[in-house]
Amino acid sequence: MTSRSRILLAEGLGTALLLIGVVGSGIMAARLSPNDVGLQLFENAAATAAVLVAIIATFGTISADFNPAVTIGAWLLGHRAGRDVVPMIVVQVIGAGVGTVLANLMFDLDVVSWSTTSRSGGDLWLSEVVATVGLLLVVFALVRTGRTAHLPYVVGAYIGGAYYFTSSTSFANPAVTAGRTLSDTFAGIDPSCAPMFIVMQLVGVGVAVILLRALFPID
């Protein structure tokens, strides 16, 4: 298997596992704590953070973006070749869809059940900008200062915390956003709301790249 094929396989598989973690833990949380939304969010956040630590540690020596925002940011900052961006985003989106479908099936739900959870409004859109900027700052501050060994734990901690300090619960990932439209469960998002989330995430990428170039220049 070529190096590029290994990268694409790692990105697709890792993103699928991420969505299994996000969606599956959301379904389980709703079933275990049906009358306590706060506890459901805690369970969902904790499981997602743990899965992120595991998959970044597992695939980090190959490729562990699992997020088009991170991949685009890496390209703009000179850490990814432009020819790799589109194939990586494609496999991330496919992986997200596969992961969500598997989560649905594991909990005896329809293969696809379009989410009816409306997530819309200026507060949520601003949250997605903030969440994405923060994520990219965390990732590339470590990358550009040679501290990549800390990435699994720092990214997991950031996303786990961002579930609570952003009103949108920190999607911060276009592939995850697309995948979560396929499950009408706790972690879902109505397909009509997803495009604006993705636009705001891409705005966050632009802001983060400007900040990173100023804060962590590479001579």
PDB file of N, CA, C and O in Angstrom, residues 24-35 40 43 103-104 106-109 185-186:
ATOM      1  N   GLY A  24     -22.925   7.484  18.659  1.00  0.00           N
ATOM      2  CA  GLY A  24     -23.252   6.350  19.514  1.00  0.00           C
ATOM      3  C   GLY A  24     -23.364   6.736  20.972  1.00  0.00           C
ATOM      4  O   GLY A  24     -24.299   6.319  21.673  1.00  0.00           O
ATOM      5  N   SER A  25     -22.440   7.552  21.460  1.00  0.00           N
ATOM      6  CA  SER A  25     -22.508   7.961  22.862  1.00  0.00           C
ATOM      7  C   SER A  25     -23.700   8.877  23.114  1.00  0.00           C
ATOM      8  O   SER A  25     -24.274   8.878  24.209  1.00  0.00           O
ATOM      9  N   GLY A  26     -24.091   9.643  22.096  1.00  0.00           N
ATOM     10  CA  GLY A  26     -25.287  10.465  22.234  1.00  0.00           C
ATOM     11  C   GLY A  26     -26.542   9.624  22.385  1.00  0.00           C
ATOM     12  O   GLY A  26     -27.413   9.920  23.211  1.00  0.00           O
ATOM     13  N   ILE A  27     -26.624   8.568  21.592  1.00  0.00           N
ATOM     14  CA  ILE A  27     -27.781   7.661  21.688  1.00  0.00           C
ATOM     15  C   ILE A  27     -27.795   6.974  23.053  1.00  0.00           C
ATOM     16  O   ILE A  27     -28.826   6.909  23.736  1.00  0.00           O
ATOM     17  N   MET A  28     -26.646   6.459  23.466  1.00  0.00           N
ATOM     18  CA  MET A  28     -26.562   5.782  24.759  1.00  0.00           C
ATOM     19  C   MET A  28     -26.877   6.731  25.906  1.00  0.00           C
ATOM     20  O   MET A  28     -27.595   6.372  26.861  1.00  0.00           O
ATOM     21  N   ALA A  29     -26.375   7.948  25.834  1.00  0.00           N
ATOM     22  CA  ALA A  29     -26.631   8.924  26.886  1.00  0.00           C
ATOM     23  C   ALA A  29     -28.122   9.221  27.017  1.00  0.00           C
ATOM     24  O   ALA A  29     -28.656   9.310  28.129  1.00  0.00           O
ATOM     25  N   ALA A  30     -28.796   9.377  25.877  1.00  0.00           N
ATOM     26  CA  ALA A  30     -30.233   9.657  25.911  1.00  0.00           C
ATOM     27  C   ALA A  30     -31.012   8.492  26.507  1.00  0.00           C
ATOM     28  O   ALA A  30     -32.027   8.691  27.186  1.00  0.00           O
ATOM     29  N   ARG A  31     -30.529   7.276  26.300  1.00  0.00           N
ATOM     30  CA  ARG A  31     -31.220   6.103  26.840  1.00  0.00           C
ATOM     31  C   ARG A  31     -30.916   5.900  28.323  1.00  0.00           C
ATOM     32  O   ARG A  31     -31.799   5.501  29.092  1.00  0.00           O
ATOM     33  N   LEU A  32     -29.680   6.194  28.727  1.00  0.00           N
ATOM     34  CA  LEU A  32     -29.310   5.990  30.118  1.00  0.00           C
ATOM     35  C   LEU A  32     -29.837   7.098  31.031  1.00  0.00           C
ATOM     36  O   LEU A  32     -30.135   6.844  32.203  1.00  0.00           O
ATOM     37  N   SER A  33     -29.907   8.312  30.512  1.00  0.00           N
ATOM     38  CA  SER A  33     -30.304   9.475  31.328  1.00  0.00           C
ATOM     39  C   SER A  33     -31.412  10.248  30.621  1.00  0.00           C
ATOM     40  O   SER A  33     -31.237  11.417  30.252  1.00  0.00           O
ATOM     41  N   PRO A  34     -32.575   9.618  30.420  1.00  0.00           N
ATOM     42  CA  PRO A  34     -33.611  10.223  29.576  1.00  0.00           C
ATOM     43  C   PRO A  34     -34.188  11.520  30.118  1.00  0.00           C
ATOM     44  O   PRO A  34     -34.746  12.307  29.347  1.00  0.00           O
ATOM     45  N   ASN A  35     -34.044  11.780  31.399  1.00  0.00           N
ATOM     46  CA  ASN A  35     -34.674  12.961  31.993  1.00  0.00           C
ATOM     47  C   ASN A  35     -33.676  14.028  32.421  1.00  0.00           C
ATOM     48  O   ASN A  35     -34.038  14.961  33.129  1.00  0.00           O
ATOM     49  N   GLN A  40     -26.759  13.990  29.916  1.00  0.00           N
ATOM     50  CA  GLN A  40     -26.589  13.462  28.560  1.00  0.00           C
ATOM     51  C   GLN A  40     -25.425  14.162  27.858  1.00  0.00           C
ATOM     52  O   GLN A  40     -24.584  13.514  27.224  1.00  0.00           O
ATOM     53  N   GLU A  43     -22.076  13.001  29.300  1.00  0.00           N
ATOM     54  CA  GLU A  43     -21.719  11.661  28.829  1.00  0.00           C
ATOM     55  C   GLU A  43     -21.244  11.708  27.382  1.00  0.00           C
ATOM     56  O   GLU A  43     -20.253  11.057  27.016  1.00  0.00           O
ATOM     57  N   ALA A 103     -23.341   3.628  13.859  1.00  0.00           N
ATOM     58  CA  ALA A 103     -23.898   3.959  15.176  1.00  0.00           C
ATOM     59  C   ALA A 103     -25.398   3.720  15.192  1.00  0.00           C
ATOM     60  O   ALA A 103     -25.944   3.144  16.153  1.00  0.00           O
ATOM     61  N   ASN A 104     -26.087   4.154  14.141  1.00  0.00           N
ATOM     62  CA  ASN A 104     -27.534   3.901  14.054  1.00  0.00           C
ATOM     63  C   ASN A 104     -27.829   2.409  14.137  1.00  0.00           C
ATOM     64  O   ASN A 104     -28.713   1.968  14.888  1.00  0.00           O
ATOM     65  N   MET A 106     -25.982  -0.053  15.338  1.00  0.00           N
ATOM     66  CA  MET A 106     -25.627  -0.662  16.615  1.00  0.00           C
ATOM     67  C   MET A 106     -26.725  -0.482  17.661  1.00  0.00           C
ATOM     68  O   MET A 106     -26.855  -1.294  18.584  1.00  0.00           O
ATOM     69  N   PHE A 107     -27.504   0.579  17.516  1.00  0.00           N
ATOM     70  CA  PHE A 107     -28.575   0.841  18.473  1.00  0.00           C
ATOM     71  C   PHE A 107     -29.953   0.523  17.887  1.00  0.00           C
ATOM     72  O   PHE A 107     -30.976   1.030  18.357  1.00  0.00           O
ATOM     73  N   ASP A 108     -29.959  -0.337  16.849  1.00  0.00           N
ATOM     74  CA  ASP A 108     -31.194  -0.859  16.270  1.00  0.00           C
ATOM     75  C   ASP A 108     -32.101   0.256  15.744  1.00  0.00           C
ATOM     76  O   ASP A 108     -33.323   0.214  15.897  1.00  0.00           O
ATOM     77  N   LEU A 109     -31.481   1.255  15.115  1.00  0.00           N
ATOM     78  CA  LEU A 109     -32.236   2.335  14.484  1.00  0.00           C
ATOM     79  C   LEU A 109     -32.170   2.166  12.972  1.00  0.00           C
ATOM     80  O   LEU A 109     -31.431   1.322  12.458  1.00  0.00           O
ATOM     81  N   THR A 185     -31.057  11.700  16.425  1.00  0.00           N
ATOM     82  CA  THR A 185     -30.808  11.341  17.816  1.00  0.00           C
ATOM     83  C   THR A 185     -30.155  12.528  18.518  1.00  0.00           C
ATOM     84  O   THR A 185     -30.090  13.632  17.968  1.00  0.00           O
ATOM     85  N   PHE A 186     -29.665  12.314  19.713  1.00  0.00           N
ATOM     86  CA  PHE A 186     -29.165  13.397  20.560  1.00  0.00           C
ATOM     87  C   PHE A 186     -28.140  14.280  19.855  1.00  0.00           C
ATOM     88  O   PHE A 186     -28.158  15.504  20.012  1.00  0.00           O
TER      89      PHE A 186
END
